[in-house]
Amino acid sequence: MEEKKIAKEVLEKVGGATNVSHLEHCSTRLRFTLIDDSKVDSEGIKKIPGVLGVTQAAQTQVIIGSAVVEVYREVEKMLSGVEQDKNNRVKNTRSWQSVILDFVISIFQPLIPAIAGGGILKSLLMLLNLIGLIDKATPTYQILTFVGDAPLYFLPLLVAITTANKLKVNSLVAVSAVGGLLIPGLSTLITEGTALAGIPIQNINYAYQVFPAILCVISYSYLEKFFTRISPKVIRSFFVPMMSLLIVVPLTLLILGPIGFTFGQAFASVIMNIFARFGWIAVSLLAAFLPFMVITGMHKAMIPYVITSLGETGKEIIYNAASLAHNISEAGACFAVTIRAKDRGLKATAVSAGISALFGITEPALYGVTILHKRVLYGVMFGSLIGGATLGILGVEAYVAVGPGIASLSMFISETLPNNLLFAVIGLVVSFISSFVAVLVLWKEPISDKNSETVESTELVFNAPVEGVVLPLSQVNDDVFSNKMLGEGVAIIPTKGELYAPIDGTIKMVYNTKHALGMQTSDGTEILFHIGLDTVNLDGKYFESYVKEGQTVRKGDLMIRFDREAIKKAGFDLTTMIIITAPKNVTLKISSNKQVNIEEELFIIEGVGENVIA
């Protein structure tokens, strides 16, 4: 079975079953939480047939596409009964931000199918009512509406399960603890202003709430571990859950519940205030930057807001509109590439990716077309910007947490805003046309051996611009570089704070912060040198430039001097990238040396000529 083969190879490349701490999936990705992230073979994963790409942020995310569920099941079978390599736990050096993001995604991501299924059911019922096929006053309509509303109403119980699974505690006891907050009799007592041990209980309706449930289960996880440790084995089966429930439910009613409820209201309120202040601009900008968020998986950080907003207000006004603009823009761009491209393989990829994007799944388009061609990326960003602005100005609201696309347009049906669905369709059309036209105009056929017979083949030899340890770009801890969005290249961890010209050329650009510069060779090849990650935040401190824009340099000329130790003490990664930004179709022959100095050859660009640069 093909899925079984993919699962086996992916599991091997992430460090084996003993390296997997937690596994889940979304609509296109396997999401691994690993014990030791350094064991991941990213380049090996990318080469697996059936894998679209891989990204490492809060989690290691392997992009599979439409077969993700089947592959997930195969991986899950392979993980069954395997004990983790606990000795490797100390090797995981993820930042606290990554740990928190991983925790949040692991809780909220699995909720989407249930919430989306119920929401779409409710929206389809409204559609049937609007066209006169079913009366909303009938018992059938009302019963099915309750069914569709169930996932959101019982959201605290669903959150209890996902949180318990993430924390590896008894999910049934966790559900029982949170379920105590939803018992009708207790809800009535709370409404009547009852007290517990003389302490008043705040009147809160815990249905539709997520944060009180999360705090409740986190507290329960500590209690379970504590009572398991101190209780005799003979009574542990009932004593641990009994004592845990006895403490955690009252604690939640008196303290944790009000804290979580207040946080949830404030969380949703912040987003609403952003929209109130910036309106359609917020939707437009978010849509334009969604390609980068989806590539890195950071768009999943928006899920808590979306679910909280739906639970608190029954609607969501920013992310889904922006996501609709982006998804349809990806589709428009892919169909434009299908028309303009001459390469049959690219045409086939683009048309299938475009259809997938129309239905709300953008990874095939992003990884197969968009990030491989910067002109397509520009077109997608333009279409998303214009489409997002249109949807924002029209005030389109979403009522379901699902990837927006043609098949899920019913998520925009509203009983109070009769034109909401029409406005969503207008935004969809604007997004598609804007992106389609932009890519149609911007597209430039990549030069290949098949269509560049007049290219005069030459080789450009580059010496190492800095002394240090050579790394492939795939190992750089920044997705913009590791995914080669800016171009092909190589990275070096410098052992000396000096950057030299690796070849003769002209300085085309020097950043004000002096951490990066661009140069161009006599044949038109453009190179970007970027010293460190996020070093732009140093605002030029610890950097000294010896060149200026327009200056001609010779191989071996000193261009920038930087204070390695001071930059490292400031907490910055000094990995230095050498990127060929133009032309895009270069082939690099990289030196096999792991350690280089400035007199040594670093790489050769093969097949460079005037027509390629054009």
Coordinates of C-alpha atoms in Angstrom, one line a residue:
M1 CA 0.0 0.0 0.0
E2 CA 1.4 3.4 -1.0
E3 CA 0.2 5.2 2.2
K4 CA 2.0 2.5 4.3
K5 CA 5.2 3.1 2.4
I6 CA 5.0 6.8 2.8
A7 CA 4.2 6.4 6.6
K8 CA 7.2 4.1 7.1
E9 CA 9.6 6.4 5.3
V10 CA 8.3 9.6 7.1
L11 CA 8.6 7.9 10.5
E12 CA 12.2 6.9 9.8
K13 CA 13.1 10.4 8.7
V14 CA 11.7 12.1 11.8
G15 CA 13.9 9.9 14.0
G16 CA 11.9 6.8 14.4
A17 CA 8.9 5.9 16.5
T18 CA 10.8 6.3 19.8
N19 CA 11.4 10.0 18.9
V20 CA 7.6 10.8 18.6
S21 CA 6.1 12.4 21.6
H22 CA 2.7 13.3 20.0
L23 CA 1.1 12.9 16.6
E24 CA -1.9 14.6 15.1
H25 CA -3.0 15.7 11.6
C26 CA -5.0 18.5 9.9
S27 CA -6.5 18.6 6.5
T28 CA -3.1 18.2 4.7
R29 CA -0.3 17.8 7.3
L30 CA 1.1 15.2 9.7
R31 CA 2.0 17.2 12.8
F32 CA 4.7 15.6 15.0
T33 CA 5.8 16.8 18.4
L34 CA 9.2 15.2 18.8
I35 CA 11.5 14.5 21.7
D36 CA 14.7 15.5 19.7
D37 CA 14.1 17.8 16.7
S38 CA 17.7 17.5 15.6
K39 CA 17.0 13.9 14.4
V40 CA 14.7 15.1 11.6
D41 CA 16.1 14.6 8.1
S42 CA 14.2 17.4 6.3
E43 CA 15.9 16.9 2.9
G44 CA 15.2 13.2 3.1
I45 CA 11.5 13.8 3.9
K46 CA 11.1 16.1 0.9
K47 CA 12.4 13.4 -1.4
I48 CA 9.8 10.9 -0.3
P49 CA 7.3 10.3 -3.2
G50 CA 3.9 11.5 -2.0
V51 CA 5.3 14.2 0.3
L52 CA 4.8 17.8 -0.7
G53 CA 7.1 19.4 1.8
V54 CA 8.1 19.8 5.4
T55 CA 8.4 22.7 7.8
Q56 CA 9.6 22.9 11.4
A57 CA 8.3 25.5 13.7
A58 CA 6.4 24.7 16.9
Q59 CA 6.0 21.2 15.4
T60 CA 7.5 19.1 12.6
Q61 CA 4.9 19.3 9.9
V62 CA 5.0 16.9 7.0
I63 CA 2.7 18.1 4.1
I64 CA 1.0 15.1 2.6
G65 CA -2.1 16.5 0.9
S66 CA -5.4 14.8 0.4
A67 CA -4.1 11.4 1.5
V68 CA -3.1 12.7 5.0
V69 CA -5.7 10.7 6.9
E70 CA -4.6 7.4 5.4
V71 CA -1.0 8.1 6.0
Y72 CA -1.8 9.3 9.6
R73 CA -3.5 6.0 10.3
E74 CA -0.5 4.0 9.1
V75 CA 1.9 6.0 11.2
E76 CA -0.4 5.7 14.2
K77 CA -0.3 1.9 13.8
M78 CA 3.5 2.0 13.7
L79 CA 3.6 4.1 16.9
S80 CA 1.2 1.8 18.8
G81 CA 2.9 0.2 21.8
V82 CA 6.2 1.9 21.1
E83 CA 7.9 3.4 24.2
Q84 CA 9.5 6.8 23.9
D85 CA 13.3 7.3 24.2
K86 CA 13.1 9.2 27.5
N87 CA 16.9 9.6 27.6
N88 CA 16.7 12.0 24.7
R89 CA 14.2 14.4 26.3
V90 CA 17.0 16.8 27.4
K91 CA 18.1 17.2 23.8
N92 CA 14.9 19.1 22.8
T93 CA 16.0 22.7 22.8
R94 CA 12.8 24.3 21.6
S95 CA 12.0 27.8 22.8
W96 CA 9.2 28.3 25.3
Q97 CA 7.2 30.1 22.6
S98 CA 7.4 27.0 20.4
V99 CA 6.4 24.8 23.3
I100 CA 3.3 27.0 24.0
L101 CA 2.4 27.1 20.4
D102 CA 2.7 23.3 20.1
F103 CA 0.4 22.9 23.1
V104 CA -2.2 25.3 21.7
I105 CA -2.2 23.7 18.3
S106 CA -2.4 20.2 19.8
I107 CA -5.5 21.2 21.7
F108 CA -7.4 23.2 19.1
Q109 CA -6.4 21.5 15.8
P110 CA -8.3 18.2 16.4
L111 CA -11.5 20.2 17.2
I112 CA -11.9 21.5 13.7
P113 CA -13.6 18.5 12.0
A114 CA -16.4 18.3 14.6
I115 CA -16.9 22.1 14.7
A116 CA -16.8 22.3 10.9
G117 CA -19.2 19.4 10.4
G118 CA -21.8 20.8 12.8
G119 CA -21.4 24.4 11.4
I120 CA -21.8 23.4 7.8
L121 CA -24.9 21.3 8.8
K122 CA -26.5 24.4 10.4
S123 CA -25.6 26.6 7.4
L124 CA -27.1 24.1 4.9
L125 CA -30.3 24.0 7.0
M126 CA -30.4 27.8 6.7
L127 CA -29.9 27.6 2.9
L128 CA -32.7 25.0 2.6
N129 CA -34.9 27.3 4.6
L130 CA -34.0 30.3 2.4
I131 CA -35.0 28.5 -0.8
G132 CA -38.2 27.2 0.8
L133 CA -37.4 23.4 1.0
I134 CA -37.7 23.2 4.8
D135 CA -39.5 25.4 7.3
K136 CA -37.5 26.5 10.3
A137 CA -40.6 26.1 12.5
T138 CA -40.7 22.3 11.9
P139 CA -39.4 19.9 14.5
T140 CA -37.1 18.4 11.8
Y141 CA -35.4 21.7 11.3
Q142 CA -35.1 22.4 15.0
I143 CA -33.7 18.9 15.9
L144 CA -31.1 19.1 13.1
T145 CA -30.2 22.6 14.2
F146 CA -29.5 21.2 17.7
V147 CA -27.4 18.5 16.2
G148 CA -25.3 21.0 14.3
D149 CA -25.0 23.2 17.4
A150 CA -23.8 20.3 19.6
P151 CA -20.0 20.5 18.8
L152 CA -19.9 24.2 19.9
Y153 CA -22.3 23.8 22.9
F154 CA -20.2 20.9 24.2
L155 CA -16.9 22.5 23.2
P156 CA -15.7 22.3 26.8
L157 CA -15.9 18.5 26.7
L158 CA -14.1 18.3 23.4
V159 CA -11.4 20.5 24.7
A160 CA -11.1 18.4 27.8
I161 CA -10.4 15.3 25.6
T162 CA -7.8 17.0 23.4
T163 CA -6.1 18.7 26.4
A164 CA -6.0 15.4 28.3
N165 CA -4.6 13.6 25.3
K166 CA -1.9 16.2 25.0
L167 CA -1.0 16.0 28.7
K168 CA -1.3 12.2 28.6
V169 CA -3.8 11.9 31.5
N170 CA -7.0 10.0 31.8
S171 CA -9.3 11.6 29.3
L172 CA -12.5 10.2 30.8
V173 CA -11.8 11.7 34.2
A174 CA -10.9 15.0 32.5
V175 CA -14.3 14.9 30.6
S176 CA -16.0 14.1 33.9
A177 CA -14.4 17.1 35.6
V178 CA -15.4 19.5 32.9
G179 CA -18.8 17.9 32.5
G180 CA -19.5 18.8 36.1
L181 CA -19.6 22.5 34.9
L182 CA -22.3 21.7 32.3
I183 CA -24.8 19.6 34.5
P184 CA -28.2 21.4 34.1
G185 CA -28.9 21.2 37.9
L186 CA -25.6 22.8 38.8
S187 CA -26.1 25.4 36.1
T188 CA -29.4 26.3 37.7
L189 CA -27.8 26.6 41.1
I190 CA -25.1 28.9 39.7
T191 CA -27.8 31.0 38.0
E192 CA -29.6 31.4 41.3
G193 CA -26.5 32.7 43.0
T194 CA -25.5 29.7 45.1
A195 CA -22.3 29.4 47.2
L196 CA -19.8 26.7 47.8
A197 CA -18.5 26.4 51.4
G198 CA -19.8 29.9 51.9
I199 CA -18.0 31.3 48.9
P200 CA -20.2 32.7 46.1
I201 CA -20.0 31.0 42.7
Q202 CA -19.7 33.4 39.8
N203 CA -22.7 33.1 37.4
I204 CA -21.1 31.8 34.2
N205 CA -22.6 29.7 31.5
Y206 CA -19.7 27.2 30.6
A207 CA -21.3 26.0 27.4
Y208 CA -19.3 27.1 24.3
Q209 CA -16.3 28.0 26.6
V210 CA -12.8 26.7 26.0
F211 CA -10.4 28.3 28.4
P212 CA -12.1 27.3 31.7
A213 CA -11.9 23.7 30.4
I214 CA -8.2 24.0 29.5
L215 CA -7.4 25.3 33.0
C216 CA -9.5 22.7 34.6
V217 CA -7.7 19.8 32.8
I218 CA -4.2 21.3 33.4
S219 CA -5.0 21.4 37.1
Y220 CA -6.3 17.9 37.0
S221 CA -3.2 16.6 35.3
Y222 CA -1.1 17.8 38.3
L223 CA -3.6 16.3 40.8
E224 CA -3.6 12.9 39.0
K225 CA 0.2 12.7 39.1
F226 CA 0.3 13.7 42.8
F227 CA -2.4 11.3 44.0
T228 CA -1.0 8.5 41.8
R229 CA 2.3 9.0 43.5
I230 CA 1.1 8.9 47.1
S231 CA -1.8 6.4 46.9
P232 CA -1.5 2.7 47.5
K233 CA -1.9 0.6 44.3
V234 CA -4.8 -1.3 45.7
I235 CA -7.1 1.8 45.9
R236 CA -5.5 3.8 43.1
S237 CA -8.2 3.0 40.5
F238 CA -10.9 4.9 42.4
F239 CA -9.0 7.0 44.9
V240 CA -7.0 9.0 42.3
P241 CA -10.1 10.1 40.2
M242 CA -12.2 10.6 43.3
M243 CA -9.7 13.0 45.0
S244 CA -8.9 14.7 41.7
L245 CA -12.6 15.4 41.0
L246 CA -13.2 16.4 44.6
I247 CA -10.6 19.2 44.3
V248 CA -10.5 20.3 40.7
V249 CA -14.3 20.9 40.1
P250 CA -14.7 23.2 43.1
L251 CA -11.4 24.9 42.3
T252 CA -12.7 25.5 38.7
L253 CA -16.0 26.8 39.9
L254 CA -14.5 29.2 42.3
I255 CA -11.2 30.3 40.6
L256 CA -10.1 28.7 37.4
G257 CA -13.5 29.0 35.6
P258 CA -13.9 32.8 36.2
I259 CA -10.2 33.3 35.2
G260 CA -10.7 31.3 31.9
F261 CA -14.0 32.9 31.2
T262 CA -12.5 36.4 31.6
F263 CA -9.5 35.6 29.5
G264 CA -11.7 34.2 26.7
Q265 CA -13.8 37.3 26.6
A266 CA -10.8 39.5 26.6
F267 CA -9.1 37.4 23.9
A268 CA -12.1 37.7 21.5
S269 CA -12.5 41.4 22.4
V270 CA -8.9 42.2 21.4
I271 CA -9.5 40.8 17.9
M272 CA -12.8 42.6 17.6
N273 CA -11.2 45.9 18.7
I274 CA -8.5 45.4 16.1
F275 CA -11.1 45.0 13.4
A276 CA -13.1 48.0 14.8
R277 CA -10.0 50.1 14.6
F278 CA -8.4 49.0 11.3
G279 CA -11.4 47.3 9.6
W280 CA -10.9 46.1 6.1
I281 CA -7.2 46.9 6.3
A282 CA -6.6 44.2 8.9
V283 CA -8.4 41.6 6.7
S284 CA -6.5 42.7 3.6
L285 CA -3.0 42.6 5.2
L286 CA -3.7 39.3 6.9
A287 CA -4.8 37.8 3.6
A288 CA -1.6 39.1 1.8
F289 CA 0.7 37.5 4.4
L290 CA -1.2 34.2 4.7
P291 CA 1.1 32.5 2.1
F292 CA 4.0 32.8 4.5
M293 CA 1.9 31.9 7.5
V294 CA 0.6 28.7 5.9
I295 CA 4.1 27.7 4.7
T296 CA 5.4 27.9 8.2
G297 CA 2.2 26.5 9.8
M298 CA 1.8 29.7 11.8
H299 CA -1.8 30.1 10.5
K300 CA -2.8 27.5 13.0
A301 CA -2.0 30.0 15.8
M302 CA -5.3 31.7 14.7
I303 CA -7.4 28.7 15.5
P304 CA -7.9 29.6 19.2
Y305 CA -9.2 33.0 18.2
V306 CA -11.5 31.6 15.6
I307 CA -13.0 29.0 17.9
T308 CA -13.2 31.4 20.8
S309 CA -14.9 34.0 18.6
L310 CA -17.5 31.5 17.4
G311 CA -18.2 30.4 20.9
E312 CA -18.4 33.9 22.3
T313 CA -20.2 35.8 19.5
G314 CA -21.3 33.1 17.0
K315 CA -19.4 34.7 14.2
E316 CA -15.8 35.4 13.1
I317 CA -15.0 38.6 11.0
I318 CA -11.2 38.6 10.1
Y319 CA -9.5 35.3 9.6
N320 CA -12.0 33.3 7.5
A321 CA -12.5 36.3 5.2
A322 CA -8.7 36.6 4.8
S323 CA -8.4 32.9 4.3
L324 CA -11.1 32.9 1.6
A325 CA -9.2 35.6 -0.3
H326 CA -5.9 33.7 0.0
N327 CA -7.3 30.3 -1.0
I328 CA -9.0 31.6 -4.1
S329 CA -6.0 33.7 -5.0
E330 CA -3.9 30.6 -5.0
A331 CA -6.4 29.0 -7.3
G332 CA -6.4 32.0 -9.7
A333 CA -2.6 32.1 -9.8
C334 CA -2.4 28.3 -10.5
F335 CA -4.9 28.5 -13.4
A336 CA -2.9 31.5 -14.9
V337 CA 0.3 29.4 -14.7
T338 CA -1.6 26.6 -16.4
I339 CA -2.3 28.9 -19.3
R340 CA 1.1 30.7 -19.5
A341 CA 3.6 27.9 -18.6
K342 CA 5.1 25.8 -21.4
D343 CA 6.5 23.0 -19.2
R344 CA 3.9 20.2 -19.2
G345 CA 4.9 19.0 -15.8
L346 CA 4.3 22.4 -14.3
K347 CA 1.0 22.7 -16.2
A348 CA -0.2 19.5 -14.7
T349 CA 0.9 20.4 -11.2
A350 CA -0.7 23.9 -11.5
V351 CA -4.1 22.7 -12.7
S352 CA -4.5 20.1 -10.0
A353 CA -3.2 22.5 -7.3
G354 CA -5.6 25.2 -8.5
I355 CA -8.6 22.9 -8.2
S356 CA -7.5 21.9 -4.7
A357 CA -7.2 25.5 -3.7
L358 CA -10.7 26.3 -5.0
F359 CA -11.9 23.8 -2.4
G360 CA -9.8 25.4 0.4
I361 CA -6.7 23.2 0.4
T362 CA -3.7 25.4 -0.6
E363 CA -0.6 23.4 0.3
P364 CA -0.3 21.7 -3.1
A365 CA -0.5 25.2 -4.7
L366 CA 1.9 26.8 -2.2
Y367 CA 4.6 24.1 -2.3
G368 CA 4.1 22.9 -5.9
V369 CA 3.8 26.3 -7.6
T370 CA 3.8 29.5 -5.5
I371 CA 7.0 29.4 -3.5
L372 CA 8.9 28.0 -6.4
H373 CA 8.2 31.0 -8.6
K374 CA 8.4 34.5 -7.0
R375 CA 6.3 36.1 -9.7
V376 CA 3.5 33.7 -8.8
L377 CA 4.0 34.6 -5.1
Y378 CA 3.7 38.3 -5.9
G379 CA 0.5 37.6 -7.9
V380 CA -1.0 35.6 -5.0
M381 CA -0.2 38.3 -2.5
F382 CA -1.7 41.0 -4.8
G383 CA -4.9 38.9 -5.3
S384 CA -5.1 38.2 -1.6
L385 CA -4.6 41.9 -0.8
I386 CA -7.4 43.1 -3.2
G387 CA -9.7 40.2 -2.3
G388 CA -9.2 40.7 1.4
A389 CA -9.9 44.4 1.1
T390 CA -13.1 43.7 -0.8
L391 CA -14.3 41.1 1.8
G392 CA -13.3 43.5 4.6
I393 CA -15.0 46.5 3.2
L394 CA -18.2 44.4 2.6
G395 CA -18.0 43.2 6.2
V396 CA -18.3 39.5 5.4
E397 CA -18.8 37.3 8.5
A398 CA -18.1 33.6 8.9
Y399 CA -20.1 31.2 11.1
V400 CA -18.1 28.0 10.7
A401 CA -14.5 27.1 11.5
V402 CA -13.5 25.4 8.2
G403 CA -11.1 26.1 5.3
P404 CA -13.1 28.5 3.1
G405 CA -13.6 27.4 -0.5
I406 CA -16.3 26.8 -3.1
A407 CA -17.6 23.6 -1.3
S408 CA -17.9 25.4 2.1
L409 CA -19.5 28.7 1.0
S410 CA -22.5 27.9 3.1
M411 CA -20.3 28.9 6.1
F412 CA -21.2 32.5 5.1
I413 CA -25.0 32.1 5.1
S414 CA -26.6 34.4 7.7
E415 CA -30.2 34.8 8.9
T416 CA -29.5 38.4 10.0
L417 CA -27.3 39.5 7.1
P418 CA -29.1 38.3 3.9
N419 CA -26.4 39.7 1.6
N420 CA -23.5 38.1 3.5
L421 CA -23.2 35.1 1.2
L422 CA -23.5 37.3 -1.9
F423 CA -20.7 39.5 -0.6
A424 CA -18.5 36.4 0.1
V425 CA -19.0 35.3 -3.5
I426 CA -18.1 38.8 -4.7
G427 CA -14.9 38.7 -2.7
L428 CA -14.2 35.2 -4.1
V429 CA -14.6 36.4 -7.7
V430 CA -12.4 39.5 -7.0
S431 CA -9.7 37.4 -5.4
F432 CA -9.6 34.9 -8.3
I433 CA -9.6 37.6 -11.1
S434 CA -7.0 39.8 -9.3
S435 CA -4.6 36.9 -8.8
F436 CA -5.2 35.4 -12.2
V437 CA -4.6 38.6 -14.1
A438 CA -1.6 39.5 -12.0
V439 CA 0.2 36.2 -12.6
L440 CA -0.9 36.2 -16.3
V441 CA 0.9 39.6 -16.6
L442 CA 3.9 38.8 -14.3
W443 CA 4.6 35.3 -15.5
K444 CA 8.0 34.7 -17.0
E445 CA 8.9 31.3 -18.2
P446 CA 11.8 29.8 -16.2
I447 CA 14.8 29.2 -18.5
S448 CA 15.7 25.5 -18.8
D449 CA 18.0 23.5 -21.0
K450 CA 15.0 22.7 -23.2
N451 CA 14.2 26.3 -24.0
S452 CA 17.5 28.1 -23.8
E453 CA 19.6 26.7 -26.6
T454 CA 21.2 30.1 -27.3
V455 CA 22.5 30.4 -23.7
E456 CA 26.3 30.6 -23.7
S457 CA 27.2 28.1 -21.0
T458 CA 29.8 29.4 -18.4
E459 CA 30.7 28.7 -14.9
L460 CA 31.0 31.1 -12.0
V461 CA 33.3 30.1 -9.2
F462 CA 32.6 31.6 -5.7
N463 CA 35.1 31.5 -2.9
A464 CA 33.8 31.3 0.7
P465 CA 32.9 34.9 1.8
V466 CA 33.4 34.0 5.5
E467 CA 35.4 31.4 7.3
G468 CA 33.4 28.7 9.1
V469 CA 31.4 25.5 8.9
V470 CA 29.3 24.9 5.8
L471 CA 25.6 24.0 6.1
P472 CA 22.9 23.3 3.5
L473 CA 20.1 25.9 3.4
S474 CA 17.7 23.2 4.6
Q475 CA 19.3 23.3 8.0
V476 CA 18.9 27.1 8.5
N477 CA 16.4 27.8 11.3
D478 CA 14.4 30.2 9.2
D479 CA 11.8 29.0 6.7
V480 CA 12.4 31.8 4.2
F481 CA 15.9 30.6 3.7
S482 CA 15.4 26.8 4.3
N483 CA 12.5 26.7 1.8
K484 CA 14.7 28.6 -0.7
M485 CA 12.0 31.3 -1.2
L486 CA 14.7 33.8 -2.0
G487 CA 16.8 31.4 -4.2
E488 CA 19.4 28.7 -4.1
G489 CA 22.4 29.0 -2.0
V490 CA 24.4 27.8 1.0
A491 CA 24.9 28.8 4.7
I492 CA 28.1 29.1 6.8
I493 CA 28.4 29.3 10.6
P494 CA 31.2 31.9 10.8
T495 CA 34.3 31.3 12.9
K496 CA 35.6 34.8 12.1
G497 CA 33.7 38.1 12.0
E498 CA 34.6 39.2 8.5
L499 CA 32.7 39.0 5.2
Y500 CA 34.7 39.2 2.0
A501 CA 33.8 39.4 -1.7
P502 CA 33.7 35.8 -3.0
I503 CA 33.9 37.0 -6.6
D504 CA 34.4 40.2 -8.6
G505 CA 31.3 42.4 -8.8
T506 CA 29.4 45.5 -8.0
I507 CA 27.7 46.3 -4.7
K508 CA 24.0 46.8 -5.5
M509 CA 22.6 47.3 -2.0
V510 CA 23.8 47.7 1.6
Y511 CA 21.2 47.5 4.3
N512 CA 21.1 50.4 6.8
T513 CA 21.5 47.9 9.5
K514 CA 24.7 46.5 7.8
H515 CA 23.7 42.9 8.5
A516 CA 23.1 42.2 4.8
L517 CA 24.2 43.4 1.4
G518 CA 23.7 42.5 -2.3
M519 CA 26.1 42.4 -5.1
Q520 CA 26.0 41.6 -8.8
T521 CA 28.6 39.9 -11.0
S522 CA 29.6 41.2 -14.4
D523 CA 27.3 38.7 -16.1
G524 CA 24.3 39.8 -14.1
T525 CA 24.2 37.1 -11.4
E526 CA 22.8 38.6 -8.2
I527 CA 23.9 37.5 -4.7
L528 CA 22.5 38.2 -1.3
F529 CA 24.7 38.0 1.8
H530 CA 22.7 37.8 5.1
I531 CA 24.7 37.7 8.3
G532 CA 22.8 36.0 11.1
L533 CA 19.1 35.5 11.7
D534 CA 16.9 38.4 13.0
T535 CA 20.1 40.5 13.3
V536 CA 18.2 43.3 11.7
N537 CA 16.9 43.9 15.2
L538 CA 20.5 45.0 16.3
D539 CA 20.0 48.1 14.1
G540 CA 23.6 48.1 12.9
K541 CA 25.2 47.5 16.3
Y542 CA 28.3 45.3 16.1
F543 CA 28.5 45.7 12.3
E544 CA 30.9 47.8 10.3
S545 CA 30.6 48.2 6.5
Y546 CA 33.6 48.8 4.2
V547 CA 31.6 49.1 1.0
K548 CA 28.8 51.3 -0.4
E549 CA 26.2 51.0 -3.2
G550 CA 27.7 51.2 -6.7
Q551 CA 31.2 50.3 -5.5
T552 CA 33.2 47.8 -7.6
V553 CA 34.8 45.0 -5.5
R554 CA 37.4 42.4 -6.3
K555 CA 37.5 38.9 -5.0
G556 CA 38.9 38.9 -1.5
D557 CA 38.0 42.5 -0.7
L558 CA 36.7 43.0 2.9
M559 CA 33.0 44.1 2.8
I560 CA 31.7 43.9 6.4
R561 CA 33.3 43.3 9.7
F562 CA 31.1 42.1 12.6
D563 CA 31.6 41.3 16.3
R564 CA 30.8 37.5 16.6
E565 CA 31.0 37.3 20.3
A566 CA 28.9 40.3 21.0
I567 CA 26.2 39.2 18.6
K568 CA 26.2 35.7 20.1
K569 CA 25.9 37.2 23.6
A570 CA 23.0 39.2 22.5
G571 CA 21.2 35.9 21.7
F572 CA 21.3 35.9 17.9
D573 CA 22.0 33.0 15.6
L574 CA 25.1 33.9 13.5
T575 CA 24.4 31.5 10.6
T576 CA 25.3 33.5 7.4
M577 CA 23.4 32.8 4.1
I578 CA 24.8 33.3 0.6
I579 CA 21.8 33.3 -1.7
I580 CA 21.7 33.5 -5.5
T581 CA 18.6 35.6 -6.0
A582 CA 18.9 35.9 -9.8
P583 CA 18.7 33.9 -12.0
K584 CA 16.3 31.4 -10.3
N585 CA 17.2 28.3 -12.3
V586 CA 20.8 28.0 -11.2
T587 CA 22.5 24.7 -10.4
L588 CA 25.1 24.9 -7.7
K589 CA 28.0 22.5 -7.3
I590 CA 28.8 23.0 -3.6
S591 CA 32.2 22.1 -2.2
S592 CA 32.3 18.9 -0.1
N593 CA 34.4 20.7 2.5
K594 CA 32.7 21.0 5.8
Q595 CA 35.1 23.8 7.0
V596 CA 36.1 26.6 4.6
N597 CA 38.2 29.7 4.6
I598 CA 38.1 32.7 2.3
E599 CA 40.8 31.4 -0.1
E600 CA 38.8 28.2 -0.7
E601 CA 36.2 27.5 -3.3
L602 CA 32.7 27.3 -1.9
F603 CA 30.5 26.6 -4.9
I604 CA 30.3 26.8 -8.7
I605 CA 27.2 28.1 -10.6
E606 CA 26.8 26.0 -13.7
G607 CA 25.2 27.0 -16.9
V608 CA 25.1 30.8 -16.6
G609 CA 24.6 33.0 -19.6
E610 CA 23.2 36.3 -20.8
N611 CA 19.8 34.9 -21.8
V612 CA 19.4 33.3 -18.5
I613 CA 19.7 36.6 -16.7
A614 CA 17.2 38.2 -19.1

